[in-house]
mmCIF file of N, CA and C in Angstrom:
data_model
loop_
_atom_site.group_PDB
_atom_site.id
_atom_site.type_symbol
_atom_site.label_atom_id
_atom_site.label_comp_id
_atom_site.label_asym_id
_atom_site.label_seq_id
_atom_site.Cartn_x
_atom_site.Cartn_y
_atom_site.Cartn_z
ATOM 1 N N UNK A 1 7.152 -15.314 13.831
ATOM 2 C CA UNK A 1 6.251 -14.453 14.132
ATOM 3 C C UNK A 1 6.548 -13.167 14.205
ATOM 4 N N UNK A 2 5.622 -12.311 13.693
ATOM 5 C CA UNK A 2 5.626 -10.611 13.702
ATOM 6 C C UNK A 2 4.475 -10.177 14.394
ATOM 7 N N UNK A 3 4.594 -9.306 15.082
ATOM 8 C CA UNK A 3 3.173 -8.525 15.526
ATOM 9 C C UNK A 3 2.659 -7.698 14.505
ATOM 10 N N UNK A 4 1.174 -7.913 14.137
ATOM 11 C CA UNK A 4 0.734 -6.766 12.974
ATOM 12 C C UNK A 4 -0.144 -5.999 13.570
ATOM 13 N N UNK A 5 -0.455 -4.995 13.108
ATOM 14 C CA UNK A 5 -1.214 -3.695 13.874
ATOM 15 C C UNK A 5 -2.194 -3.052 12.827
ATOM 16 N N UNK A 6 -2.858 -3.265 12.561
ATOM 17 C CA UNK A 6 -4.033 -3.134 11.016
ATOM 18 C C UNK A 6 -4.707 -1.640 11.650
ATOM 19 N N UNK A 7 -4.668 -0.584 10.612
ATOM 20 C CA UNK A 7 -5.288 0.691 10.543
ATOM 21 C C UNK A 7 -6.056 0.878 9.658
ATOM 22 N N UNK A 8 -7.166 1.865 9.375
ATOM 23 C CA UNK A 8 -8.141 2.315 8.518
ATOM 24 C C UNK A 8 -9.352 1.346 8.271
ATOM 25 N N UNK A 9 -10.035 1.192 7.426
ATOM 26 C CA UNK A 9 -11.164 0.383 7.827
ATOM 27 C C UNK A 9 -12.272 2.028 7.813
ATOM 28 N N UNK A 10 -13.918 1.409 8.292
ATOM 29 C CA UNK A 10 -14.795 2.194 8.662
ATOM 30 C C UNK A 10 -15.955 2.260 7.640
ATOM 31 N N UNK A 11 -16.412 3.305 7.139
ATOM 32 C CA UNK A 11 -17.536 2.812 6.357
ATOM 33 C C UNK A 11 -17.752 3.961 4.944
ATOM 34 N N UNK A 12 -18.016 3.806 4.168
ATOM 35 C CA UNK A 12 -17.510 4.324 2.991
ATOM 36 C C UNK A 12 -19.357 4.188 1.880
ATOM 37 N N UNK A 13 -18.946 4.947 1.372
ATOM 38 C CA UNK A 13 -20.488 4.787 0.471
ATOM 39 C C UNK A 13 -19.822 4.294 -0.437
ATOM 40 N N UNK A 14 -20.630 3.562 -1.615
ATOM 41 C CA UNK A 14 -20.580 2.516 -2.616
ATOM 42 C C UNK A 14 -19.857 3.444 -3.711
ATOM 43 N N UNK A 15 -18.547 3.010 -4.429
ATOM 44 C CA UNK A 15 -17.939 4.125 -5.316
ATOM 45 C C UNK A 15 -16.279 4.781 -5.046
ATOM 46 N N UNK A 16 -16.445 4.696 -3.250
ATOM 47 C CA UNK A 16 -15.663 5.625 -2.708
ATOM 48 C C UNK A 16 -14.326 4.574 -2.514
ATOM 49 N N UNK A 17 -13.176 5.357 -2.280
ATOM 50 C CA UNK A 17 -11.963 4.458 -1.617
ATOM 51 C C UNK A 17 -11.504 4.379 -0.121
ATOM 52 N N UNK A 18 -10.776 3.858 0.251
ATOM 53 C CA UNK A 18 -10.004 3.080 1.614
ATOM 54 C C UNK A 18 -8.676 2.981 0.975
ATOM 55 N N UNK A 19 -7.885 3.113 2.564
ATOM 56 C CA UNK A 19 -6.734 2.829 2.564
ATOM 57 C C UNK A 19 -6.565 1.959 3.722
ATOM 58 N N UNK A 20 -5.866 0.594 3.794
ATOM 59 C CA UNK A 20 -5.773 -0.301 4.717
ATOM 60 C C UNK A 20 -4.569 -0.199 5.149
ATOM 61 N N UNK A 21 -3.747 0.059 6.779
ATOM 62 C CA UNK A 21 -2.404 0.077 6.581
ATOM 63 C C UNK A 21 -2.014 -1.206 7.557
ATOM 64 N N UNK A 22 -1.282 -1.936 7.556
ATOM 65 C CA UNK A 22 -0.482 -3.079 8.424
ATOM 66 C C UNK A 22 0.636 -2.988 8.627
ATOM 67 N N UNK A 23 1.043 -3.224 9.645
ATOM 68 C CA UNK A 23 2.688 -2.403 10.145
ATOM 69 C C UNK A 23 2.879 -3.827 11.003
ATOM 70 N N UNK A 24 3.989 -4.534 10.770
ATOM 71 C CA UNK A 24 5.036 -5.290 11.002
ATOM 72 C C UNK A 24 5.876 -5.365 12.096
ATOM 73 N N UNK A 25 5.844 -5.857 12.960
ATOM 74 C CA UNK A 25 6.359 -5.423 14.455
ATOM 75 C C UNK A 25 8.510 -5.727 14.102
ATOM 76 N N UNK A 26 8.485 -6.773 12.503
ATOM 77 C CA UNK A 26 9.441 -6.894 12.166
ATOM 78 C C UNK A 26 9.443 -7.636 10.896
ATOM 79 N N UNK A 27 10.750 -7.733 10.212
ATOM 80 C CA UNK A 27 10.779 -8.095 8.887
ATOM 81 C C UNK A 27 9.588 -9.224 8.347
ATOM 82 N N UNK A 28 9.172 -9.380 7.666
ATOM 83 C CA UNK A 28 8.810 -10.765 6.986
ATOM 84 C C UNK A 28 8.686 -10.980 5.723
ATOM 85 N N UNK A 29 8.594 -12.186 5.040
ATOM 86 C CA UNK A 29 8.797 -12.394 3.875
ATOM 87 C C UNK A 29 7.686 -11.713 3.060
ATOM 88 N N UNK A 30 6.270 -11.952 3.303
ATOM 89 C CA UNK A 30 5.634 -11.744 2.699
ATOM 90 C C UNK A 30 4.264 -11.051 3.243
ATOM 91 N N UNK A 31 3.410 -10.208 2.899
ATOM 92 C CA UNK A 31 1.670 -10.100 3.405
ATOM 93 C C UNK A 31 1.005 -10.438 2.418
ATOM 94 N N UNK A 32 -0.144 -10.288 3.250
ATOM 95 C CA UNK A 32 -1.342 -10.878 2.367
ATOM 96 C C UNK A 32 -2.394 -10.291 3.433
ATOM 97 N N UNK A 33 -3.056 -9.800 2.533
ATOM 98 C CA UNK A 33 -4.662 -9.052 2.576
ATOM 99 C C UNK A 33 -5.354 -10.048 2.654
ATOM 100 N N UNK A 34 -6.072 -10.507 3.779
ATOM 101 C CA UNK A 34 -7.460 -11.409 3.845
ATOM 102 C C UNK A 34 -8.966 -10.884 4.027
ATOM 103 N N UNK A 35 -10.256 -11.089 3.711
ATOM 104 C CA UNK A 35 -11.097 -11.091 3.909
ATOM 105 C C UNK A 35 -12.549 -11.570 4.422
ATOM 106 N N UNK A 36 -13.439 -11.512 5.203
ATOM 107 C CA UNK A 36 -14.026 -12.643 5.300
ATOM 108 C C UNK A 36 -15.577 -11.708 5.927
ATOM 109 N N UNK A 37 -16.733 -11.897 5.102
ATOM 110 C CA UNK A 37 -18.131 -11.358 5.102
ATOM 111 C C UNK A 37 -18.604 -12.351 5.959
ATOM 112 N N UNK A 38 -19.814 -12.291 6.592
ATOM 113 C CA UNK A 38 -20.458 -12.606 7.601
ATOM 114 C C UNK A 38 -21.272 -13.883 6.633
ATOM 115 N N UNK A 39 -20.859 -15.372 7.425
ATOM 116 C CA UNK A 39 -21.607 -16.524 6.456
ATOM 117 C C UNK A 39 -20.420 -17.178 5.464
ATOM 118 N N UNK A 40 -19.092 -16.353 5.580
ATOM 119 C CA UNK A 40 -18.576 -16.800 4.261
ATOM 120 C C UNK A 40 -17.250 -17.261 5.028
ATOM 121 N N UNK A 41 -16.441 -17.647 3.946
ATOM 122 C CA UNK A 41 -15.067 -18.386 4.083
ATOM 123 C C UNK A 41 -14.081 -16.832 4.049
ATOM 124 N N UNK A 42 -12.981 -17.202 4.740
ATOM 125 C CA UNK A 42 -11.656 -16.511 4.718
ATOM 126 C C UNK A 42 -11.060 -16.121 3.097
ATOM 127 N N UNK A 43 -11.187 -15.140 2.488
ATOM 128 C CA UNK A 43 -10.908 -14.996 0.731
ATOM 129 C C UNK A 43 -9.652 -14.540 1.263
ATOM 130 N N UNK A 44 -8.304 -14.965 0.399
ATOM 131 C CA UNK A 44 -7.323 -14.100 -0.002
ATOM 132 C C UNK A 44 -7.901 -12.991 -1.464
ATOM 133 N N UNK A 45 -7.021 -11.661 -0.728
ATOM 134 C CA UNK A 45 -7.676 -10.573 -1.578
ATOM 135 C C UNK A 45 -6.213 -10.049 -2.558
ATOM 136 N N UNK A 46 -4.959 -10.049 -1.823
ATOM 137 C CA UNK A 46 -3.750 -9.268 -2.314
ATOM 138 C C UNK A 46 -3.068 -9.974 -1.471
ATOM 139 N N UNK A 47 -1.454 -9.605 -2.079
ATOM 140 C CA UNK A 47 -0.691 -10.116 -1.116
ATOM 141 C C UNK A 47 0.789 -9.708 -2.146
ATOM 142 N N UNK A 48 1.896 -9.081 -1.245
ATOM 143 C CA UNK A 48 2.765 -8.632 -1.551
ATOM 144 C C UNK A 48 4.177 -9.475 -1.124
ATOM 145 N N UNK A 49 5.588 -9.248 -1.983
ATOM 146 C CA UNK A 49 6.866 -9.750 -1.353
ATOM 147 C C UNK A 49 7.118 -8.797 -0.990
ATOM 148 N N UNK A 50 7.843 -8.589 0.749
ATOM 149 C CA UNK A 50 8.041 -7.110 1.011
ATOM 150 C C UNK A 50 9.755 -6.954 0.518
ATOM 151 N N UNK A 51 10.244 -7.759 0.488
ATOM 152 C CA UNK A 51 11.736 -6.974 -0.425
ATOM 153 C C UNK A 51 11.868 -6.953 -1.756
ATOM 154 N N UNK A 52 10.962 -7.568 -2.656
ATOM 155 C CA UNK A 52 10.935 -6.626 -4.227
ATOM 156 C C UNK A 52 9.278 -6.013 -4.307
ATOM 157 N N UNK A 53 8.309 -6.392 -3.335
ATOM 158 C CA UNK A 53 7.424 -5.533 -3.542
ATOM 159 C C UNK A 53 6.526 -6.257 -4.709
ATOM 160 N N UNK A 54 6.838 -7.383 -5.395
ATOM 161 C CA UNK A 54 5.994 -7.734 -6.538
ATOM 162 C C UNK A 54 4.654 -8.402 -5.683
ATOM 163 N N UNK A 55 3.388 -7.622 -6.175
ATOM 164 C CA UNK A 55 2.018 -7.447 -5.619
ATOM 165 C C UNK A 55 1.247 -8.784 -6.326
ATOM 166 N N UNK A 56 0.441 -9.538 -5.665
ATOM 167 C CA UNK A 56 -0.362 -10.346 -6.240
ATOM 168 C C UNK A 56 -2.191 -10.020 -5.828
ATOM 169 N N UNK A 57 -3.132 -10.203 -6.438
ATOM 170 C CA UNK A 57 -3.969 -9.595 -6.806
ATOM 171 C C UNK A 57 -5.265 -11.197 -7.052
ATOM 172 N N UNK A 58 -6.542 -11.264 -6.082
ATOM 173 C CA UNK A 58 -7.354 -12.111 -6.438
ATOM 174 C C UNK A 58 -8.344 -11.052 -7.641
ATOM 175 N N UNK A 59 -8.780 -12.191 -8.156
ATOM 176 C CA UNK A 59 -9.421 -11.166 -9.487
ATOM 177 C C UNK A 59 -10.802 -10.418 -8.746
ATOM 178 N N UNK A 60 -11.108 -10.424 -7.543
ATOM 179 C CA UNK A 60 -11.862 -9.820 -7.412
ATOM 180 C C UNK A 60 -11.287 -8.379 -7.089
ATOM 181 N N UNK A 61 -9.977 -8.261 -6.801
ATOM 182 C CA UNK A 61 -9.528 -7.182 -6.244
ATOM 183 C C UNK A 61 -8.565 -6.571 -7.600
ATOM 184 N N UNK A 62 -8.540 -7.288 -8.624
ATOM 185 C CA UNK A 62 -7.474 -6.645 -9.665
ATOM 186 C C UNK A 62 -8.320 -5.482 -10.413
ATOM 187 N N UNK A 63 -7.422 -4.447 -10.486
ATOM 188 C CA UNK A 63 -7.857 -3.382 -11.312
ATOM 189 C C UNK A 63 -8.564 -2.509 -10.574
ATOM 190 N N UNK A 64 -9.118 -2.624 -9.034
ATOM 191 C CA UNK A 64 -9.566 -1.805 -8.196
ATOM 192 C C UNK A 64 -8.580 -1.582 -6.827
ATOM 193 N N UNK A 65 -7.841 -2.268 -6.537
ATOM 194 C CA UNK A 65 -7.028 -2.636 -5.715
ATOM 195 C C UNK A 65 -5.475 -2.822 -5.748
ATOM 196 N N UNK A 66 -4.729 -1.614 -5.052
ATOM 197 C CA UNK A 66 -3.458 -2.049 -5.227
ATOM 198 C C UNK A 66 -2.616 -2.456 -3.475
ATOM 199 N N UNK A 67 -1.854 -3.367 -3.929
ATOM 200 C CA UNK A 67 -1.009 -3.288 -2.211
ATOM 201 C C UNK A 67 0.312 -2.824 -2.897
ATOM 202 N N UNK A 68 0.855 -2.333 -1.661
ATOM 203 C CA UNK A 68 1.955 -1.362 -1.568
ATOM 204 C C UNK A 68 2.908 -1.643 -0.003
ATOM 205 N N UNK A 69 4.012 -1.678 -0.432
ATOM 206 C CA UNK A 69 4.662 -1.802 0.780
ATOM 207 C C UNK A 69 5.708 -0.405 1.123
ATOM 208 N N UNK A 70 6.270 -0.154 1.955
ATOM 209 C CA UNK A 70 7.349 1.037 2.438
ATOM 210 C C UNK A 70 8.392 0.387 3.401
ATOM 211 N N UNK A 71 9.474 1.008 3.556
ATOM 212 C CA UNK A 71 10.639 0.300 4.085
ATOM 213 C C UNK A 71 10.683 0.362 5.879
ATOM 214 N N UNK A 72 9.138 0.537 6.358
ATOM 215 C CA UNK A 72 9.165 0.158 7.669
ATOM 216 C C UNK A 72 8.343 -0.593 8.256
ATOM 217 N N UNK A 73 8.442 -1.696 7.497
ATOM 218 C CA UNK A 73 7.784 -3.442 7.363
ATOM 219 C C UNK A 73 6.317 -2.913 7.393
ATOM 220 N N UNK A 74 5.822 -2.318 6.698
ATOM 221 C CA UNK A 74 4.380 -1.531 6.412
ATOM 222 C C UNK A 74 3.929 -1.852 4.855
ATOM 223 N N UNK A 75 2.744 -2.466 5.108
ATOM 224 C CA UNK A 75 2.181 -2.949 3.706
ATOM 225 C C UNK A 75 0.733 -2.212 3.601
ATOM 226 N N UNK A 76 0.409 -2.032 2.470
ATOM 227 C CA UNK A 76 -0.859 -1.057 2.604
ATOM 228 C C UNK A 76 -1.863 -1.460 1.160
ATOM 229 N N UNK A 77 -2.995 -1.251 1.581
ATOM 230 C CA UNK A 77 -4.047 -2.036 0.880
ATOM 231 C C UNK A 77 -4.949 -0.688 0.446
ATOM 232 N N UNK A 78 -4.999 -0.203 -0.769
ATOM 233 C CA UNK A 78 -5.640 1.028 -1.606
ATOM 234 C C UNK A 78 -6.181 0.323 -2.233
ATOM 235 N N UNK A 79 -8.369 0.726 -1.478
ATOM 236 C CA UNK A 79 -9.043 0.124 -2.380
ATOM 237 C C UNK A 79 -10.082 1.412 -2.893
ATOM 238 N N UNK A 80 -10.460 0.836 -4.162
ATOM 239 C CA UNK A 80 -11.013 2.035 -4.996
ATOM 240 C C UNK A 80 -12.449 1.664 -5.416
ATOM 241 N N UNK A 81 -13.104 2.504 -5.908
ATOM 242 C CA UNK A 81 -14.385 1.810 -6.651
ATOM 243 C C UNK A 81 -15.000 0.782 -5.871
ATOM 244 N N UNK A 82 -14.920 1.028 -4.564
ATOM 245 C CA UNK A 82 -15.628 0.025 -3.528
ATOM 246 C C UNK A 82 -16.881 -0.044 -3.849
ATOM 247 N N UNK A 83 -17.328 -1.396 -3.277
ATOM 248 C CA UNK A 83 -18.668 -2.414 -3.818
ATOM 249 C C UNK A 83 -19.392 -2.550 -2.959
ATOM 250 N N UNK A 84 -20.725 -2.536 -2.369
ATOM 251 C CA UNK A 84 -21.404 -3.390 -1.048
ATOM 252 C C UNK A 84 -20.500 -4.647 -0.916
ATOM 253 N N UNK A 85 -20.356 -5.423 -1.702
ATOM 254 C CA UNK A 85 -19.942 -6.970 -1.916
ATOM 255 C C UNK A 85 -19.008 -6.775 -1.542
ATOM 256 N N UNK A 86 -17.655 -5.876 -1.169
ATOM 257 C CA UNK A 86 -16.400 -5.843 -0.411
ATOM 258 C C UNK A 86 -16.372 -5.579 0.620
ATOM 259 N N UNK A 87 -17.917 -5.437 1.565
ATOM 260 C CA UNK A 87 -17.527 -5.060 3.087
ATOM 261 C C UNK A 87 -17.577 -6.456 3.542
ATOM 262 N N UNK A 88 -16.538 -6.631 4.511
ATOM 263 C CA UNK A 88 -16.461 -7.482 5.624
ATOM 264 C C UNK A 88 -15.360 -6.915 6.415
ATOM 265 N N UNK A 89 -14.691 -7.774 7.273
ATOM 266 C CA UNK A 89 -13.647 -7.817 8.271
ATOM 267 C C UNK A 89 -12.711 -8.433 7.400
ATOM 268 N N UNK A 90 -11.322 -6.767 7.368
ATOM 269 C CA UNK A 90 -10.311 -7.258 6.444
ATOM 270 C C UNK A 90 -8.638 -7.667 7.744
ATOM 271 N N UNK A 91 -8.270 -8.652 7.510
ATOM 272 C CA UNK A 91 -7.264 -9.301 8.104
ATOM 273 C C UNK A 91 -5.818 -9.287 6.910
ATOM 274 N N UNK A 92 -4.937 -8.613 7.690
ATOM 275 C CA UNK A 92 -3.268 -8.655 7.416
ATOM 276 C C UNK A 92 -2.866 -9.964 7.525
ATOM 277 N N UNK A 93 -1.993 -10.671 6.770
ATOM 278 C CA UNK A 93 -1.420 -11.762 7.342
ATOM 279 C C UNK A 93 0.152 -11.628 7.058
ATOM 280 N N UNK A 94 1.390 -12.114 7.750
ATOM 281 C CA UNK A 94 2.379 -12.519 7.274
ATOM 282 C C UNK A 94 2.723 -13.592 7.410
ATOM 283 N N UNK A 95 3.903 -13.771 6.717
ATOM 284 C CA UNK A 95 4.455 -15.326 6.851
ATOM 285 C C UNK A 95 5.589 -15.655 5.839
ATOM 286 N N UNK A 96 5.592 -16.955 5.073
ATOM 287 C CA UNK A 96 5.741 -17.323 4.240
ATOM 288 C C UNK A 96 5.294 -18.439 3.527
ATOM 289 N N UNK A 97 4.438 -18.139 3.090
ATOM 290 C CA UNK A 97 3.114 -18.977 2.148
ATOM 291 C C UNK A 97 3.368 -19.911 1.022
ATOM 292 N N UNK A 98 3.329 -20.663 0.458
ATOM 293 C CA UNK A 98 3.789 -21.332 -0.693
ATOM 294 C C UNK A 98 2.447 -20.462 -1.600
ATOM 295 N N UNK A 99 1.411 -20.482 -1.248
ATOM 296 C CA UNK A 99 0.404 -19.949 -1.718
ATOM 297 C C UNK A 99 -0.177 -18.447 -1.412
ATOM 298 N N UNK A 100 0.402 -17.289 -2.098
ATOM 299 C CA UNK A 100 0.028 -15.821 -1.274
ATOM 300 C C UNK A 100 -1.234 -15.657 -0.995
ATOM 301 N N UNK A 101 -2.352 -16.206 -2.049
ATOM 302 C CA UNK A 101 -3.569 -15.593 -1.645
ATOM 303 C C UNK A 101 -4.511 -17.073 -0.830
ATOM 304 N N UNK A 102 -3.785 -17.606 -0.494
ATOM 305 C CA UNK A 102 -4.208 -18.778 0.825
ATOM 306 C C UNK A 102 -3.772 -18.464 2.288
ATOM 307 N N UNK A 103 -4.857 -18.888 3.107
ATOM 308 C CA UNK A 103 -4.571 -18.306 4.122
ATOM 309 C C UNK A 103 -3.277 -19.328 4.850
ATOM 310 N N UNK A 104 -3.098 -20.952 4.363
ATOM 311 C CA UNK A 104 -2.114 -21.423 5.204
ATOM 312 C C UNK A 104 -0.698 -21.275 4.722
ATOM 313 N N UNK A 105 -0.302 -21.197 5.963
ATOM 314 C CA UNK A 105 1.235 -20.825 5.851
ATOM 315 C C UNK A 105 1.334 -19.482 5.926
ATOM 316 N N UNK A 106 0.843 -18.562 6.619
ATOM 317 C CA UNK A 106 0.828 -17.403 7.561
ATOM 318 C C UNK A 106 0.703 -17.632 8.721
ATOM 319 N N UNK A 107 1.274 -17.452 9.689
ATOM 320 C CA UNK A 107 1.680 -17.490 10.905
ATOM 321 C C UNK A 107 1.332 -16.732 11.759
ATOM 322 N N UNK A 108 1.291 -15.242 11.003
ATOM 323 C CA UNK A 108 0.857 -14.295 12.202
ATOM 324 C C UNK A 108 -0.422 -13.540 11.711
ATOM 325 N N UNK A 109 -0.878 -13.110 12.391
ATOM 326 C CA UNK A 109 -2.392 -12.564 11.794
ATOM 327 C C UNK A 109 -2.867 -11.381 12.532
ATOM 328 N N UNK A 110 -3.138 -10.262 11.749
ATOM 329 C CA UNK A 110 -3.801 -8.818 12.571
ATOM 330 C C UNK A 110 -5.240 -9.106 13.271
ATOM 331 N N UNK A 111 -5.589 -8.290 13.870
ATOM 332 C CA UNK A 111 -6.707 -7.882 14.710
ATOM 333 C C UNK A 111 -8.022 -8.053 13.563
ATOM 334 N N UNK A 112 -7.980 -7.320 12.688
ATOM 335 C CA UNK A 112 -8.892 -7.571 11.449
ATOM 336 C C UNK A 112 -9.600 -6.007 11.856
ATOM 337 N N UNK A 113 -10.197 -5.437 10.940
ATOM 338 C CA UNK A 113 -10.438 -4.079 10.284
ATOM 339 C C UNK A 113 -11.754 -4.311 9.903
ATOM 340 N N UNK A 114 -12.755 -3.597 10.274
ATOM 341 C CA UNK A 114 -14.188 -4.045 9.170
ATOM 342 C C UNK A 114 -13.944 -2.801 8.215
ATOM 343 N N UNK A 115 -14.615 -3.025 7.637
ATOM 344 C CA UNK A 115 -14.780 -2.277 6.118
ATOM 345 C C UNK A 115 -16.204 -2.388 5.616
ATOM 346 N N UNK A 116 -16.634 -1.410 5.704
ATOM 347 C CA UNK A 116 -18.618 -1.525 5.365
ATOM 348 C C UNK A 116 -18.651 -0.751 4.096
ATOM 349 N N UNK A 117 -19.239 -0.867 3.118
ATOM 350 C CA UNK A 117 -19.449 -0.376 1.816
ATOM 351 C C UNK A 117 -21.048 -0.314 1.720
ATOM 352 N N UNK A 118 -21.648 0.902 2.012
ATOM 353 C CA UNK A 118 -22.779 1.414 1.947
ATOM 354 C C UNK A 118 -23.597 1.408 0.591
ATOM 355 N N UNK A 119 -24.357 0.832 -0.142
ATOM 356 C CA UNK A 119 -25.217 1.104 -1.420
ATOM 357 C C UNK A 119 -25.732 2.516 -1.222
#
């Protein structure tokens, strides 16, 4: 397991952009971003292979969100054209899941950061 530290988040107007960061305390094979809105289940948004940088996106994220990583065990989620429906607590997770956009298989989780998109 690794320790994950998230940063970014906050409030933005609809149509705006925001970047989230997730720094792992050590190497991990994959980092995923998940979100959970009030009254809803946790939803996979994007994931990335930390070795080769291969990105994976949910349908909701495709075309608007970009996941990337650097050499300091940090993954980024750049979100553009944000909508009120994107409002949620965003969590990053690290591990070796079989299915990158599903929470099972991830064994480390960040504390979560609130993203609020105002209409």
